[in-house]
Short mmCIF file of C-alpha atoms in Angstrom, two decimals:
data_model
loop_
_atom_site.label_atom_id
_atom_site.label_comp_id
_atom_site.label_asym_id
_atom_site.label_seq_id
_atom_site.Cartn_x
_atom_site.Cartn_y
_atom_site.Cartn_z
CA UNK J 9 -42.98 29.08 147.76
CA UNK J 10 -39.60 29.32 149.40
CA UNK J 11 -37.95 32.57 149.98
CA UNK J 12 -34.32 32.45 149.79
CA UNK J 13 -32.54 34.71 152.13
CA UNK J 14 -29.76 36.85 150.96
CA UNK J 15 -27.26 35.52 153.20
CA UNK J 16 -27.35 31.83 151.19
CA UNK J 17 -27.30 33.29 147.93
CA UNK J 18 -24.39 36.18 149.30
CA UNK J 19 -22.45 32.98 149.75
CA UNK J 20 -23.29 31.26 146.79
CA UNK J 21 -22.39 33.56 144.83
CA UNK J 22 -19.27 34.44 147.02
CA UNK J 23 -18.14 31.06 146.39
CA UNK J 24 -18.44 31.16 142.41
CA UNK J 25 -16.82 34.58 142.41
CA UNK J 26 -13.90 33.72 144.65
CA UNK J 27 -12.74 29.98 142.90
CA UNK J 28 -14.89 30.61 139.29
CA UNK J 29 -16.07 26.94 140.04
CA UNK J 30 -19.70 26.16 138.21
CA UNK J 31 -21.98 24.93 140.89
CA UNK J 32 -25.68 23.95 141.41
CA UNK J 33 -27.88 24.77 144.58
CA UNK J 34 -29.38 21.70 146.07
CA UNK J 35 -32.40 21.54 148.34
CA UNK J 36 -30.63 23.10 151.55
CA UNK J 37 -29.81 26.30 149.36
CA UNK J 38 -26.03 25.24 149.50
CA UNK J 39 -23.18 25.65 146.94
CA UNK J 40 -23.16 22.23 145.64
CA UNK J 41 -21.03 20.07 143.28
CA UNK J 42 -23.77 18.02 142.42
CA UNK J 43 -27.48 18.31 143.48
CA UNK J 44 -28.51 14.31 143.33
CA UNK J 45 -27.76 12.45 146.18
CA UNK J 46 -27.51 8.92 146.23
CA UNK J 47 -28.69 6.05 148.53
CA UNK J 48 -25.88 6.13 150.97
CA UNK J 49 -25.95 8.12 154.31
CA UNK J 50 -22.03 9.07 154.36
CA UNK J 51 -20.01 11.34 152.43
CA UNK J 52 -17.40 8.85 150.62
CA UNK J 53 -14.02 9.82 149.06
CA UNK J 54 -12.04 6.79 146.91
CA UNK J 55 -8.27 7.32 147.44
CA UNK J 56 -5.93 5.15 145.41
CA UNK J 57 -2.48 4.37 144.34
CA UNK J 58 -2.07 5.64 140.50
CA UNK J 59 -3.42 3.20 138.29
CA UNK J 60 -4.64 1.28 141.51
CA UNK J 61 -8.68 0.95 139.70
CA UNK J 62 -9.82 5.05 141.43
CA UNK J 63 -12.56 4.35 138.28
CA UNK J 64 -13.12 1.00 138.39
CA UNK J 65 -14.27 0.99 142.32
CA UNK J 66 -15.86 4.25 141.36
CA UNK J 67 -17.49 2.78 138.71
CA UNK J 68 -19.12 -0.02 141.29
CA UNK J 69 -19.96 2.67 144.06
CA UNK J 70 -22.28 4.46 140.94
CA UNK J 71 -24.09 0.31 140.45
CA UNK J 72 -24.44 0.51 144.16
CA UNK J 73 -26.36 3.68 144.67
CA UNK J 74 -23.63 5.96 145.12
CA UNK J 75 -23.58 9.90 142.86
CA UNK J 76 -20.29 10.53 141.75
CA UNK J 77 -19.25 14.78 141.85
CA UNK J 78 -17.03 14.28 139.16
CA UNK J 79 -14.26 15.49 141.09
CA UNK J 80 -10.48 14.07 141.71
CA UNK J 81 -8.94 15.43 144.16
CA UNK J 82 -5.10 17.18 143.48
CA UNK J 83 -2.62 15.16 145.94
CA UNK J 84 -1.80 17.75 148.38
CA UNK J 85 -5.32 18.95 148.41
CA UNK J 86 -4.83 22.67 146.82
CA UNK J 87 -7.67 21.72 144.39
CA UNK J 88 -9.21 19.33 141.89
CA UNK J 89 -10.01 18.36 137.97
CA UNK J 90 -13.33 19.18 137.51
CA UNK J 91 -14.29 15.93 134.92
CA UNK J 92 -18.39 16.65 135.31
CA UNK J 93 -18.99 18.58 132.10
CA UNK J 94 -16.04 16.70 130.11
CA UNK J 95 -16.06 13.78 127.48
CA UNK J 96 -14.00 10.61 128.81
CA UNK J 97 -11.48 11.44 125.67
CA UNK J 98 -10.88 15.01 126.94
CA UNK J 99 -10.63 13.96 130.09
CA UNK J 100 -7.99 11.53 129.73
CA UNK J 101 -5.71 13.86 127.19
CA UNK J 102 -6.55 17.46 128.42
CA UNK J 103 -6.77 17.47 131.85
CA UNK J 104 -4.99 20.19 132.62
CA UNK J 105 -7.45 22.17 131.42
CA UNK J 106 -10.11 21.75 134.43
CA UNK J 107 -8.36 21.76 136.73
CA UNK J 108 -9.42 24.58 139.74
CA UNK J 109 -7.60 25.47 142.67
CA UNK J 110 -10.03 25.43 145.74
CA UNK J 111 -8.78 24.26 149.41
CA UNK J 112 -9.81 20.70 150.38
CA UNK J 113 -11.49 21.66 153.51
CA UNK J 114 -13.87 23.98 151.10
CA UNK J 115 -14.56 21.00 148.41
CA UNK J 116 -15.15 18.57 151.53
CA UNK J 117 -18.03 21.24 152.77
CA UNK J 118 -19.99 21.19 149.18
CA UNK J 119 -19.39 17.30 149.33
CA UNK J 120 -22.96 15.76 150.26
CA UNK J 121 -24.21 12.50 152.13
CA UNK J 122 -24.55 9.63 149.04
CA UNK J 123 -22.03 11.51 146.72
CA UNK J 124 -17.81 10.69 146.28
CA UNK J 125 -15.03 12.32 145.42
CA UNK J 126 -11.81 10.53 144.43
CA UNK J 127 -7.92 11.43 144.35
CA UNK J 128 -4.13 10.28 145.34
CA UNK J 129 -4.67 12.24 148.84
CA UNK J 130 -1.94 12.48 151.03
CA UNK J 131 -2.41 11.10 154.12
CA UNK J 132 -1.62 13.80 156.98
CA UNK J 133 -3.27 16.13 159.50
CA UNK J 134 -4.98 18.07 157.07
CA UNK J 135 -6.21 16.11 154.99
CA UNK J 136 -6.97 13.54 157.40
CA UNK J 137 -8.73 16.43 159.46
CA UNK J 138 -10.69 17.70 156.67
CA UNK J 139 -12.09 13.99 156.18
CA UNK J 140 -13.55 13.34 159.84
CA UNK J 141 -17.25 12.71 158.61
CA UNK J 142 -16.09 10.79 155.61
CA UNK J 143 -16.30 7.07 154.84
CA UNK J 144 -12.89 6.50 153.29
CA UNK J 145 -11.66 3.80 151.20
CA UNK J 146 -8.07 3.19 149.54
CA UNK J 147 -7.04 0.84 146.91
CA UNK J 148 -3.88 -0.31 146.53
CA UNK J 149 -2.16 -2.75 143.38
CA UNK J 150 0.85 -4.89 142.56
CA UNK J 151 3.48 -1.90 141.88
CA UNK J 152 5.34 -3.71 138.90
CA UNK J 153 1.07 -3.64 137.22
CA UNK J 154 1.05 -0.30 138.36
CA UNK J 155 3.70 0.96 136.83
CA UNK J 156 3.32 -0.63 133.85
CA UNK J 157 -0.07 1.09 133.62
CA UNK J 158 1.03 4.17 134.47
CA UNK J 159 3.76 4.61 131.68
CA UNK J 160 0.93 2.66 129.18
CA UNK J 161 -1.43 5.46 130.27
CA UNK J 162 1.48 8.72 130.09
CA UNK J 163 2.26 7.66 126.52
CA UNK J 164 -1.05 6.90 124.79
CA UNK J 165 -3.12 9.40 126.44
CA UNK J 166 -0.33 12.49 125.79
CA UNK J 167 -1.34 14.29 129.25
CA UNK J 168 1.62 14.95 130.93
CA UNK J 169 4.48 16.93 128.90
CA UNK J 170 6.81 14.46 128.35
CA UNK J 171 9.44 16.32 125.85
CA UNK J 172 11.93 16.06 128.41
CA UNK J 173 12.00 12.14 128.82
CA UNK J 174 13.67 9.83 126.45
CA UNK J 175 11.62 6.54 127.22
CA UNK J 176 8.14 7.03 125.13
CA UNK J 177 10.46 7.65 122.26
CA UNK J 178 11.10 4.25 122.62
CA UNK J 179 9.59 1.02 120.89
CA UNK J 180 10.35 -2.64 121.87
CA UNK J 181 8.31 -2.80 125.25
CA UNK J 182 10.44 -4.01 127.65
CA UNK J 183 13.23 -1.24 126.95
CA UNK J 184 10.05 1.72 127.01
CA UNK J 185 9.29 -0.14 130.54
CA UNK J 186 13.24 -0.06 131.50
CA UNK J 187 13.73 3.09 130.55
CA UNK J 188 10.66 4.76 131.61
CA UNK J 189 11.37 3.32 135.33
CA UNK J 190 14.74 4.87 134.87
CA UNK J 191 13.57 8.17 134.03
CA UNK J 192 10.39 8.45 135.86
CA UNK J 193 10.58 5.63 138.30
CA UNK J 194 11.62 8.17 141.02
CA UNK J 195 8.40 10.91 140.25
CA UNK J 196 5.83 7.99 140.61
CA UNK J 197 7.45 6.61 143.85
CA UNK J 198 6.92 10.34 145.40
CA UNK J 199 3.14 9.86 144.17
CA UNK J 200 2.87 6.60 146.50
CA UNK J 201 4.89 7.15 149.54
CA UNK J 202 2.82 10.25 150.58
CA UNK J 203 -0.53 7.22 150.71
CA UNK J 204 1.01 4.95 153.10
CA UNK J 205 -0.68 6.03 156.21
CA UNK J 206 -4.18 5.57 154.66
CA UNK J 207 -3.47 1.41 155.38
CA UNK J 208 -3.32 2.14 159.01
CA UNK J 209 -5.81 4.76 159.15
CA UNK J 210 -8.74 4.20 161.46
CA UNK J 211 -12.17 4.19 159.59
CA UNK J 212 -10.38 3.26 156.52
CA UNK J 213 -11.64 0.46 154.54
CA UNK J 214 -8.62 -1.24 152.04
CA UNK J 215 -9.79 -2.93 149.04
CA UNK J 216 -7.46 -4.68 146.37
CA UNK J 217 -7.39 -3.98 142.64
CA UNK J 218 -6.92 -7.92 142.24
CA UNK J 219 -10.14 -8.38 143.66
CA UNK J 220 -12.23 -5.64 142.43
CA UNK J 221 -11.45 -6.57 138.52
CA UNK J 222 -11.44 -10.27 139.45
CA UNK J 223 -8.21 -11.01 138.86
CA UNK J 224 -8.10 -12.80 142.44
CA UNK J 225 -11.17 -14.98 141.37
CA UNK J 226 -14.70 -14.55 140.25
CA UNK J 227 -15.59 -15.11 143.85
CA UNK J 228 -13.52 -13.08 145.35
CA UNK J 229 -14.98 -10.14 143.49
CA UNK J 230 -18.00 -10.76 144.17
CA UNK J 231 -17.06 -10.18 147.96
CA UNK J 232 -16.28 -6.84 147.48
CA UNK J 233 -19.73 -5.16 146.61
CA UNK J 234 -21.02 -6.68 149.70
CA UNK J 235 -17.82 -5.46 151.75
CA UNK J 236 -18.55 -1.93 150.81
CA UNK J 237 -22.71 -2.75 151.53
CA UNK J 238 -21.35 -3.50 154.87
CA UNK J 239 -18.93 -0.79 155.24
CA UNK J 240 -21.48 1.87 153.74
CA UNK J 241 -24.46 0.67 155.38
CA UNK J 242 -26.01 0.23 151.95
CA UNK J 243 -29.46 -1.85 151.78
CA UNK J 244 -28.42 -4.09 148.71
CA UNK J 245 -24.70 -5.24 147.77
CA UNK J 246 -25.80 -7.53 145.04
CA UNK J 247 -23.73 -6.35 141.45
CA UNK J 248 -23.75 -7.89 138.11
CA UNK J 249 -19.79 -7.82 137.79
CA UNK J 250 -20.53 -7.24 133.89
CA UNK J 251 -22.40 -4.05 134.08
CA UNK J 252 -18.85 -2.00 135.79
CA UNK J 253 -16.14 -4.37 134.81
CA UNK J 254 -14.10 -3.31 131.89
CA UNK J 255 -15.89 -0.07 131.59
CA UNK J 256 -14.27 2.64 129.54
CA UNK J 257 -12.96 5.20 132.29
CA UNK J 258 -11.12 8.34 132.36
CA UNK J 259 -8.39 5.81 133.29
CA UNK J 260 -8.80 2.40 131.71
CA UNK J 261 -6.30 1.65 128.84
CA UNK J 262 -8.54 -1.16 127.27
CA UNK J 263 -7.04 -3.91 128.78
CA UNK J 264 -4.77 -5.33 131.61
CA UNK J 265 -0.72 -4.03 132.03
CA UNK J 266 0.99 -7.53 130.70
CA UNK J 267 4.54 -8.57 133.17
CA UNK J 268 5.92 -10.87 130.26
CA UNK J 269 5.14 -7.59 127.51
CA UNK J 270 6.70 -5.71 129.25
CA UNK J 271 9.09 -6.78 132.58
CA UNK J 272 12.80 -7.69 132.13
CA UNK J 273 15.72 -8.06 134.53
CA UNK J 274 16.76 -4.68 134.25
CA UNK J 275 13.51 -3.71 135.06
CA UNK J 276 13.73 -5.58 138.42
CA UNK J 277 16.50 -4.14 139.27
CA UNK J 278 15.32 -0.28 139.02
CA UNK J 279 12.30 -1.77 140.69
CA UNK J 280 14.47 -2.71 143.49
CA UNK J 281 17.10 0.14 143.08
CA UNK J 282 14.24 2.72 143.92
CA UNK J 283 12.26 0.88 146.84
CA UNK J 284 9.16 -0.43 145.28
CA UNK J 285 9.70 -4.14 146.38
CA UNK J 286 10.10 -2.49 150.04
CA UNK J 287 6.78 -0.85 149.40
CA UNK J 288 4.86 -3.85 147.80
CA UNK J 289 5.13 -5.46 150.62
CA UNK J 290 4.39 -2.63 152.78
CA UNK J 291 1.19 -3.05 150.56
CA UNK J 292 0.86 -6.88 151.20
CA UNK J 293 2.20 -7.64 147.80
#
C-alpha cells in the first residue's frame, strides 16, 4: 500500500481550493486534468486559426494514440473552457459557462506526456516560455473558408452575444457574409494576427486544414497521420480517414463553408479593406 504524504495532497487540494477546477490524481500523486495517458512520449498542445479544424486534427491525434484533457486554451492564456464533463451541444452553445480562469504556466504543469490541450494561443514570451517541453502544432486555413465558418458557427450555435450586430439578422447569404465581415471582420482579424509567429516558431510543426479534411486530395491526407507519427515519435501512423473525418465536434457545422453560397464582390473588398489577403498569403494561401 502507498502512503501518500501530506505535502501532495496539501497541494492537491491547494490547487482545487485556489481555481475550484475538478481534478483527478494520477499515478505520481499529481493534480491532474486527466489520469490516462496515451501512447505518445510528449506533452502536445493543437493551436489553430478559428475555424482552422482545432477538432478535426484533435480528433486524429485521439485515432493515433493521443488522450485529449478536454481543455481549450483562452487566447492570452488567463485560463481555459473546461469541455471534459460537457455534451458536444452544450459545449458548442454554452460555453461560457466552463470556462475557469487558471494561469497557463499552471495548466501546462497538470498537462501530462501522451495528453493535448488545444486553443488560439498567442504566440509570445510567455506563452512560448510556458510551452518549452511541448510538441506544438498549428493549423492554419484559407481565411475567406474561415470566415465563412466562423460567422456559420456565431449564428447557429448562439454562443457569443450578438444583440449588438446587425448581420445574423440577416437572410440572403451573401449579404449575412457582407455584412457580418463589415461588422465583425475587424474582431476576428485581432483573433489571427496575435498566431502569426507560431509559422516561424522553432519546434513547430504546420499542418493545413486542406489536407487534414482532404480537401487537397485523398493522398495528401493520408500524409498527414504519418507526418505527425514522425513528428510525435508515434509507433504506427496508419488512420482510416473515415473513422475522424466528418466527426461531429464541438466545432463542426455539418458540412464545408461554400465561396459561391456565400462570397460576393463586396465581400472581397472588406476582405481586402481589413488585411486578410495580406495575411493569406502570410499563411501560404
Amino acid at each position: 500500500m502507498r502512503i501518500v504524504s501530506k505535502n501532495l495532497v496539501k497541494k492537491f487540494n491547494d490547487f482545487v481550493s485556489e481555481y475550484r477546477v475538478p481534478m483527478f490524481i494520477d499515478e505520481s500523486l499529481e493534480p491532474v486534468f486527466v489520469s490516462e495517458r496515451g501512447d505518445c512520449r510528449y506533452r502536445v498542445i493543437v493551436i489553430s486559426v478559428p475555424k482552422a479544424g482545432t477538432y478535426l486534427l484533435s480528433e486524429l491525434l485521439k485515432e493515433l494514440g493521443l488522450v485529449s484533457t478536454g481543455l481549450h486554451i483562452v487566447a492570452d492564456g488567463s485560463g481555459f473552457t473546461d469541455y471534459r464533463f460537457v455534451s458536444v451541444d452544450e459545449g458548442r452553445r454554452n460555453y461560457r459557462n466552463y470556462v475557469y480562469k487558471v494561469p497557463f504556466d499552471q495548466v501546462v504543469k497538470r498537462v501530462k506526456p501522451g495528453q493535448f490541450i488545444v486553443g488560439h494561443l498567442h504566440c509570445n514570451d510567455y506563452t512560448k516560455g510556458c510551452l518549452q517541453n511541448f510538441k506544438k502544432i498549428f493549423i492554419v486555413r484559407e481565411l475567406r473558408h474561415c470566415l465563412i465558418s466562423h460567422m456559420r458557427f456565431l449564428k447557429e450555435t448562439g454562443r457569443e452575444d450578438l444583440s449588438g450586430f446587425e448581420w445574423h439578422r440577416k437572410s440572403e447569404k451573401k449579404e449575412v457574409m457582407a455584412s457580418y465581415l463589415r461588422e465583425y471582420g475587424k474582431i476576428f482579424y485581432s483573433m489571427v494576427v496575435p498566431l502569426m509567429d507560431w509559422m516561424g516558431s522553432a519546434g513547430t510543426l504546420v499542418l493545413r486544414f486542406e489536407d487534414i479534411l482532404a480537401v487537397s486530395g485523398v493522398e495528401t491526407a493520408k500524409k498527414v497521420p504519418l507526418m505527425l507519427k514522425d513528428f510525435l515519435r508515434l509507433k504506427d501512423g496508419m488512420v482510416d480517414l473515415r473513422k475522424f473525418l466528418f466527426r461531429k465536434t464541438l466545432t463542426w457545422s455539418g458540412k464545408l463553408s461554400s465561396l459561391k453560397e456565400y462570397w460576393s464582390d463586396e465581400a472581397e473588398a472588406y476582405f481586402e479593406e481589413f488585411g486578410f489577403d495580406k495575411l493569406n498569403k502570410f499563411f501560404g494561401y
